[in-house]
Coordinates of C-alpha atoms in Angstrom, one line a residue:
X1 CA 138.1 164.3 109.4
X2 CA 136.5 162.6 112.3
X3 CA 133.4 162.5 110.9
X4 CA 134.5 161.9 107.3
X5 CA 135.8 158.3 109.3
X6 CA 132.3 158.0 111.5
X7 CA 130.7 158.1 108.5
X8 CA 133.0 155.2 106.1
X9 CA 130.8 151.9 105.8
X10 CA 133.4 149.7 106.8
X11 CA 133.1 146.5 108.1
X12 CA 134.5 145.1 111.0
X13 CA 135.4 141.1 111.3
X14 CA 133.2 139.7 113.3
X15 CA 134.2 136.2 115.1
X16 CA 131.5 133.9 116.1
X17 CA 130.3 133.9 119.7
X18 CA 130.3 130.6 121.8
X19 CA 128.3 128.1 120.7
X20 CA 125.5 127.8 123.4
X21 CA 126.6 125.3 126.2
X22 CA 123.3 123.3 126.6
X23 CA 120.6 122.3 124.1
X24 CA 116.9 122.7 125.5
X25 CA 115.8 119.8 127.2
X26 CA 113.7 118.7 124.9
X27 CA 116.2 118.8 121.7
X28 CA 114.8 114.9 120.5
X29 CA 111.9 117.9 119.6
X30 CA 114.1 120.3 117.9
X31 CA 116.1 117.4 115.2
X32 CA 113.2 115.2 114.8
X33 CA 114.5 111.5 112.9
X34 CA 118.3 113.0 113.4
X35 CA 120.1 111.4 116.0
X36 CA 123.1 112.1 115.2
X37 CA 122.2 115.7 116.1
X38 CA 121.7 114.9 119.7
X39 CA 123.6 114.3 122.6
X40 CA 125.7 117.3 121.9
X41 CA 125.5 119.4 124.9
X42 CA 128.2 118.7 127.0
X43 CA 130.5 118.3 124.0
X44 CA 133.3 121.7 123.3
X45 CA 134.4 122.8 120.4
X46 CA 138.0 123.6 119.5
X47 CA 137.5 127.5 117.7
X48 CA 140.2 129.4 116.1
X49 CA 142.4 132.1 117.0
X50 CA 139.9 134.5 115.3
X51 CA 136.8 133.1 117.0
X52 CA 135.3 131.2 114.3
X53 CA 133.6 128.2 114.3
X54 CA 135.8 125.4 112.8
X55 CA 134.4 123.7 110.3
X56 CA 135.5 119.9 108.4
X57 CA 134.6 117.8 106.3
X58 CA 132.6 114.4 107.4
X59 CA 134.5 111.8 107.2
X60 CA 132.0 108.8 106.6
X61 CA 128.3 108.8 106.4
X62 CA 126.7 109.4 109.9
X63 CA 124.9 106.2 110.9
X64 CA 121.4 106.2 112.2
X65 CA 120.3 109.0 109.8
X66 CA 123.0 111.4 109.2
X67 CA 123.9 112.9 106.2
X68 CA 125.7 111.0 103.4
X69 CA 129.8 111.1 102.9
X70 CA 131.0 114.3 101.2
X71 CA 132.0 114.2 98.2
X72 CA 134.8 116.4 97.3
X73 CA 134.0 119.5 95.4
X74 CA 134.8 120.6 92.1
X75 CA 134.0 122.7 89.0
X76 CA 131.9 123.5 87.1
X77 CA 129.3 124.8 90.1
X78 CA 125.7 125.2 90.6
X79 CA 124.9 128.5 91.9
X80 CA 122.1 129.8 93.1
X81 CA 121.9 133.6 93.2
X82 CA 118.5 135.7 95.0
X83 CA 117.8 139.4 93.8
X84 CA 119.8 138.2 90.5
X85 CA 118.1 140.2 87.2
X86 CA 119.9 143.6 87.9
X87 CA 122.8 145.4 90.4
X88 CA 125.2 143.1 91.9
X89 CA 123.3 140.0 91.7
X90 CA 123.2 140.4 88.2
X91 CA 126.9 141.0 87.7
X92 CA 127.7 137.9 90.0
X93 CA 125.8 135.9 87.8
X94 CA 127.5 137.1 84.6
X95 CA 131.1 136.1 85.9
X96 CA 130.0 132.7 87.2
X97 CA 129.0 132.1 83.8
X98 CA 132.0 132.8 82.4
X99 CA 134.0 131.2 84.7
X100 CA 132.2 128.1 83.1
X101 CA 129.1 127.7 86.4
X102 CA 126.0 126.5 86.2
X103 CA 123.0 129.5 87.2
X104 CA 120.2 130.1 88.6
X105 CA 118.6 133.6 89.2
X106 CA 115.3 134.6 90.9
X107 CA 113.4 137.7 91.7
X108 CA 109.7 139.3 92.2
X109 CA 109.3 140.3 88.7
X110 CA 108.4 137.9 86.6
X111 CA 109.0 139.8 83.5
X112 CA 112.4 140.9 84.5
X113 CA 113.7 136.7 85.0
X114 CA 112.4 136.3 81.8
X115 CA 113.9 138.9 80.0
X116 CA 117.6 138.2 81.7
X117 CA 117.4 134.3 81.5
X118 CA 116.8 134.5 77.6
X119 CA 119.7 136.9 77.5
X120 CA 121.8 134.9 79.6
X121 CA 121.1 131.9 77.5
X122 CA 122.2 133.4 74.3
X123 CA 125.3 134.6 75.3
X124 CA 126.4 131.1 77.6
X125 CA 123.7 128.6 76.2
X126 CA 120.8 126.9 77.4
X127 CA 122.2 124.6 79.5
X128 CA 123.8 126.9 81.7
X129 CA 121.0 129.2 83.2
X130 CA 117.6 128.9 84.9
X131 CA 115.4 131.8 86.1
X132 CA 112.1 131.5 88.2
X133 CA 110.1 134.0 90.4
X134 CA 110.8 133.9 94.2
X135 CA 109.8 136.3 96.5
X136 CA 112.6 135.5 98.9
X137 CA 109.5 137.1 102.1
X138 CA 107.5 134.2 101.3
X139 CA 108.4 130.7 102.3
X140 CA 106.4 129.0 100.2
X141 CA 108.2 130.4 97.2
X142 CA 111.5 130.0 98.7
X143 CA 110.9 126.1 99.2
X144 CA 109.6 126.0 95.4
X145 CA 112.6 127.8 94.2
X146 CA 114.6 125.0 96.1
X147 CA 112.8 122.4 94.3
X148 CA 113.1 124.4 90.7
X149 CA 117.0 123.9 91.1
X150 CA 116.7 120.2 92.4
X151 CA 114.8 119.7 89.2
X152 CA 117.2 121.7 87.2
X153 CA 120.6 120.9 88.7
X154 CA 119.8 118.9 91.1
X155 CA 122.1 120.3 93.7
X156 CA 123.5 123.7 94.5
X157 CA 127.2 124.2 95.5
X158 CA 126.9 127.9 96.1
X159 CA 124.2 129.8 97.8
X160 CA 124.1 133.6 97.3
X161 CA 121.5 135.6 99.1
X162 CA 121.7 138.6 97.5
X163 CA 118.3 139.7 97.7
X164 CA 117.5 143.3 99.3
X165 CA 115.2 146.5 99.9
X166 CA 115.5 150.2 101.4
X167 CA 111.8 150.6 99.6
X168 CA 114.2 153.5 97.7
X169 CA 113.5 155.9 101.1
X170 CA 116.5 157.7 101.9
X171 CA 114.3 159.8 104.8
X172 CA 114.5 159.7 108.9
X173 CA 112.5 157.0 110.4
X174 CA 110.2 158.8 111.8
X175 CA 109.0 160.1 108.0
X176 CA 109.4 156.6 106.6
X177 CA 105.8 154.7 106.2
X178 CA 104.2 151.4 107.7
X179 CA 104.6 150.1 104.2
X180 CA 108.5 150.9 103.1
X181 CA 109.8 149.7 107.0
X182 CA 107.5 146.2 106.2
X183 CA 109.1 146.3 102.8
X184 CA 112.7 146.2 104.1
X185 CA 112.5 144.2 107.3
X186 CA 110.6 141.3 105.6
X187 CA 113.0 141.8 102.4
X188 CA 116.0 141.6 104.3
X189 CA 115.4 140.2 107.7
X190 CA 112.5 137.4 107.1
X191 CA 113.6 136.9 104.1
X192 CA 117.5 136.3 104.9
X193 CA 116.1 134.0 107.4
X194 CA 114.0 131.5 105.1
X195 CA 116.7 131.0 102.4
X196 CA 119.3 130.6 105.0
X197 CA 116.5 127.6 106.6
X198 CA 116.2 126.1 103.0
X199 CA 119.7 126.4 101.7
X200 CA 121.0 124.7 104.8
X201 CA 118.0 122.0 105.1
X202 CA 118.8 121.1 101.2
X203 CA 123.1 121.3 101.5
X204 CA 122.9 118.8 104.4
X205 CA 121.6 116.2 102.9
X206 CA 123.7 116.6 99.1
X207 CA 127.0 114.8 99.2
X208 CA 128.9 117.7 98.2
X209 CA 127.9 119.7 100.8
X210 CA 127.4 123.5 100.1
X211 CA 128.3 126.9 101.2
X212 CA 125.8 130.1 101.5
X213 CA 127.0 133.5 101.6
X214 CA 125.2 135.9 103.3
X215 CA 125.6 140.0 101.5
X216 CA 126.2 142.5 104.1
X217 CA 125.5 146.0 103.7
X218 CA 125.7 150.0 105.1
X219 CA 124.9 149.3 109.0
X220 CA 126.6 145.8 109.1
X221 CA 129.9 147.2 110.8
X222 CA 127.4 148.7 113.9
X223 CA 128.1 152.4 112.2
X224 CA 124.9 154.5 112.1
X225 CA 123.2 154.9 109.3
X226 CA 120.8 158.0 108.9
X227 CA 118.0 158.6 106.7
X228 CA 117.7 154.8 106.3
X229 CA 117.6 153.7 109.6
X230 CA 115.7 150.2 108.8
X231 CA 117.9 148.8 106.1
X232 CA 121.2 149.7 108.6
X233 CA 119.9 147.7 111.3
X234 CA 118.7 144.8 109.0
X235 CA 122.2 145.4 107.6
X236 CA 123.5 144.3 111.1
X237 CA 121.5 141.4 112.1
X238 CA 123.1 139.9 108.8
X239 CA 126.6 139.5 110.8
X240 CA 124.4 138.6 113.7
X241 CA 122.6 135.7 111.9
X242 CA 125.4 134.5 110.1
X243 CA 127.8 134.0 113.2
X244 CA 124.7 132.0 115.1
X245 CA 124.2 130.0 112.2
X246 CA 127.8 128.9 112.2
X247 CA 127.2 128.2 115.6
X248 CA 124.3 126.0 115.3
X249 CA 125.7 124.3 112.3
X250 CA 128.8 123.1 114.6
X251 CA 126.8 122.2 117.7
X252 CA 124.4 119.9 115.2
X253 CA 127.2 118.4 113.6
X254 CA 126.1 119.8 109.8
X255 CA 130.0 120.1 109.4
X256 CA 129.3 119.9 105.5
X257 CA 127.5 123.1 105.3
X258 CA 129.0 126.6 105.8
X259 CA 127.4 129.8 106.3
X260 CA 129.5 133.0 105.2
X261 CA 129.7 136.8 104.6
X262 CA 130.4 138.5 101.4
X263 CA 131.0 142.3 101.7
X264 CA 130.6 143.9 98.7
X265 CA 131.1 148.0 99.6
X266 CA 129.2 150.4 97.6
X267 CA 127.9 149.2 94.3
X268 CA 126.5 152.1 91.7
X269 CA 123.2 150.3 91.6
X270 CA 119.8 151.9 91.7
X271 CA 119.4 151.4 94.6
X272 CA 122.8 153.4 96.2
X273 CA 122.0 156.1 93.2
X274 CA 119.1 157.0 94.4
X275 CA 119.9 157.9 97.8
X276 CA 122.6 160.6 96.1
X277 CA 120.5 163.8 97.5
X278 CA 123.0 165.3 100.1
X279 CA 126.5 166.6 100.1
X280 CA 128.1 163.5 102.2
X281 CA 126.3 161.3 100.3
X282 CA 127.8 162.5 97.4
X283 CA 131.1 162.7 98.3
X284 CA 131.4 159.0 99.6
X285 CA 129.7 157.6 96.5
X286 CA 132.0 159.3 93.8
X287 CA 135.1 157.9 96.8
X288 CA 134.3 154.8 97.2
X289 CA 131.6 153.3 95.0
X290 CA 132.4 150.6 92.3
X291 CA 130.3 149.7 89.3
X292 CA 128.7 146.0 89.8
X293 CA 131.0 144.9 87.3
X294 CA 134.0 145.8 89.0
X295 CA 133.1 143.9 92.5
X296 CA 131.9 140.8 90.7
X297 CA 135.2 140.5 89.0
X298 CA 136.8 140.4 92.7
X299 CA 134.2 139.0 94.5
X300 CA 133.4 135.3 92.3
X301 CA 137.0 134.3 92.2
X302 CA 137.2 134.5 95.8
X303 CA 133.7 132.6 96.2
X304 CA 135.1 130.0 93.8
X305 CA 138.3 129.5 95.7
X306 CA 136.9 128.3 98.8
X307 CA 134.9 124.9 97.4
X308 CA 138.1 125.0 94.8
X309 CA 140.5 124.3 98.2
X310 CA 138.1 122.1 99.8
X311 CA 137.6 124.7 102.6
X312 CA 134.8 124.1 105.2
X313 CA 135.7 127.2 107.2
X314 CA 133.8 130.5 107.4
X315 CA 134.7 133.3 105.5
X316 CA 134.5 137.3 105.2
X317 CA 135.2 137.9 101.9
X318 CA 135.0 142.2 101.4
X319 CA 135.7 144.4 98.4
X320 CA 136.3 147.6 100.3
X321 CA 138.4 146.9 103.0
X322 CA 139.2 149.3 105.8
X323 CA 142.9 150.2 103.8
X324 CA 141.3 150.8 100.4
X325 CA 139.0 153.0 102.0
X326 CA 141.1 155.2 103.7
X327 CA 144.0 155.0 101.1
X328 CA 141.4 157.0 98.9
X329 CA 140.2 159.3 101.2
X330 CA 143.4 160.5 101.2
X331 CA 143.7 161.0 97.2
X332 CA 140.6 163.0 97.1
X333 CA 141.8 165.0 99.7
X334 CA 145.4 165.5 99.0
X335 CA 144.8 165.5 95.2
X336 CA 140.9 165.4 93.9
X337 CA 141.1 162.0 93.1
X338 CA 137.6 161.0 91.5
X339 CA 135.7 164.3 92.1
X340 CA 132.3 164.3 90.5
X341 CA 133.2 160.3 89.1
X342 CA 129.8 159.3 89.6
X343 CA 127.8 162.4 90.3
X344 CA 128.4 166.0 90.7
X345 CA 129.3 167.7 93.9
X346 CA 129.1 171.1 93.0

């Protein structure tokens, strides 16, 4: 049982570490043309019980440059959704849509955004969904996909980065090629970073604001994660990220943009399936795996609630919590509870 628990991809809250207590000296360098930024350095921040940075709403315009007065939020929203023509990122798109949103999806494959944005548009209309190529490793593309939804919507609400790699090797590092560890680290770790950069540089400046939610995955918790080694520790510079972004955000004063987690567990996608070779493997997916579908439907609510309530605060929002978890361990164990569900054991 011990290691049936060692190996559960839970995630543990994390609560954002001190804001640093200087800026370099030379910060004028760091917010050029934003004054307002500046002169923060002596200046504490109350935090939370729970360690994360508090987050409000701007009262007024900040004078000598500073972003515009933020508007309240409100629905319909503009999302913007990265890795979003199949898996999870697919399905998240589907229930925005329905829940009325505005859309747009990216990915590498120019074929594949085509294909999903014509099917999208029949089934919620025309005027609801925008696809374009991004490869989320290359900046370039990730500033051009920020102008393609200026041009489109001309502000995004909701920032999804959803985009993410393991090259589909499920082998020990020290097997896994130059090309599948450049694969995942640029995927996930470069690429993380620039869409966090442009998301934040573009919600700054719109009156309403905006939140981005950063997808965790297998490794995020600090749990090991053999035979993909890479995409764990990738995994867990996504907390790591997140929490210093809050962090920055509230020693610069960008109180109108929030950075957040979303924790979706195990989703039956590709690219979890394919990784189904061993025993343990096996036996966790067929426990605790969920069809895209089924997180979507718990996950966008939750995502819509927090601009629905006004909230500026940072959030973990997870699917498979530590309870869920172990509450069905315990079926399978005490009474076969989904036994070959996805895949068979035997």
């Amino acid at each position: 049982m011990a290691t049936v628990a060692a190996s559960l991809p839970l995630r543990a809250a994390a609560g954002a570490g001190p804001a640093p207590s200087r800026l370099p000296p030379s910060d004028a360098a760091f917010f050029p043309g934003r004054p307002w930024q500046r002169g923060l350095a002596a200046r504490a921040r109350p935090r939370d019980p729970a360690g994360w940075s508090r987050a409000e709403a701007l009262s007024g315009g900040g004078a000598g440059g500073g972003p515009p007065r933020r508007e309240p939020m409100a629905p319909p929203y503009n999302v913007l959704i990265t890795g979003s023509t199949k898996g999870i990122g697919y399905a998240l798109a589907r229930k925005f849509l329905k829940a009325g949103d505005n859309v747009v999806i990216c990915s590498r494959s120019a074929e594949r955004v085509e294909s999903v944005a014509n099917d999208l548009k029949k089934e919620f209309g025309e005027q609801h969904v925008w696809g374009t190529v991004c490869d989320v490793r290359e900046g370039k593309d990730v500033k051009a996909l920020v102008d393609f939804a200026r041009d489109k919507l001309e502000y995004i609400d909701i920032w999804i980065n959803n985009a993410g790699s393991n090259a589909y090797s499920y082998k020990p590092l020290v097997e896994t090629s130059d090309e599948a560890l450049i694969e995942v680290i640029t995927t996930n770790t470069l690429g993380l970073m620039l869409c966090c950069r442009e998301a934040i540089n573009m919600m700054w400046k719109q009156p309403r604001g905006g939140h981005v939610f950063n997808i965790d995955g297998a490794g995020s918790d600090g749990r090991p994660t053999p035979r993909f080694a890479a995409y764990g520790a990738t995994k867990r510079s996504v907390v790591h990220l997140t929490k210093s972004l809050q962090a920055e955000l509230q020693m610069n004063e960008m109180n109108n943009v929030v950075v957040h987690n979303l924790s979706p567990g195990m989703v039956t996608t590709d690219l979890l399936m394919s990784g189904a070779t061993t025993k343990q493997a096996k036996f966790f997916i067929n426990i605790l795996a969920e069809p895209p579908d089924v997180v979507a439907d718990y996950l966008v609510p939750n995502i819509r609630e927090i601009p629905t309530n006004q909230s500026m605060k940072p959030t973990y929002i997870r699917f498979l919590t530590g309870l869920k978890a172990y509450s069905r361990i315990f079926s399978r164990i005490a009474f076969g509870a989904r036994r070959n569900k996805y895949v068979a054991e035997d």
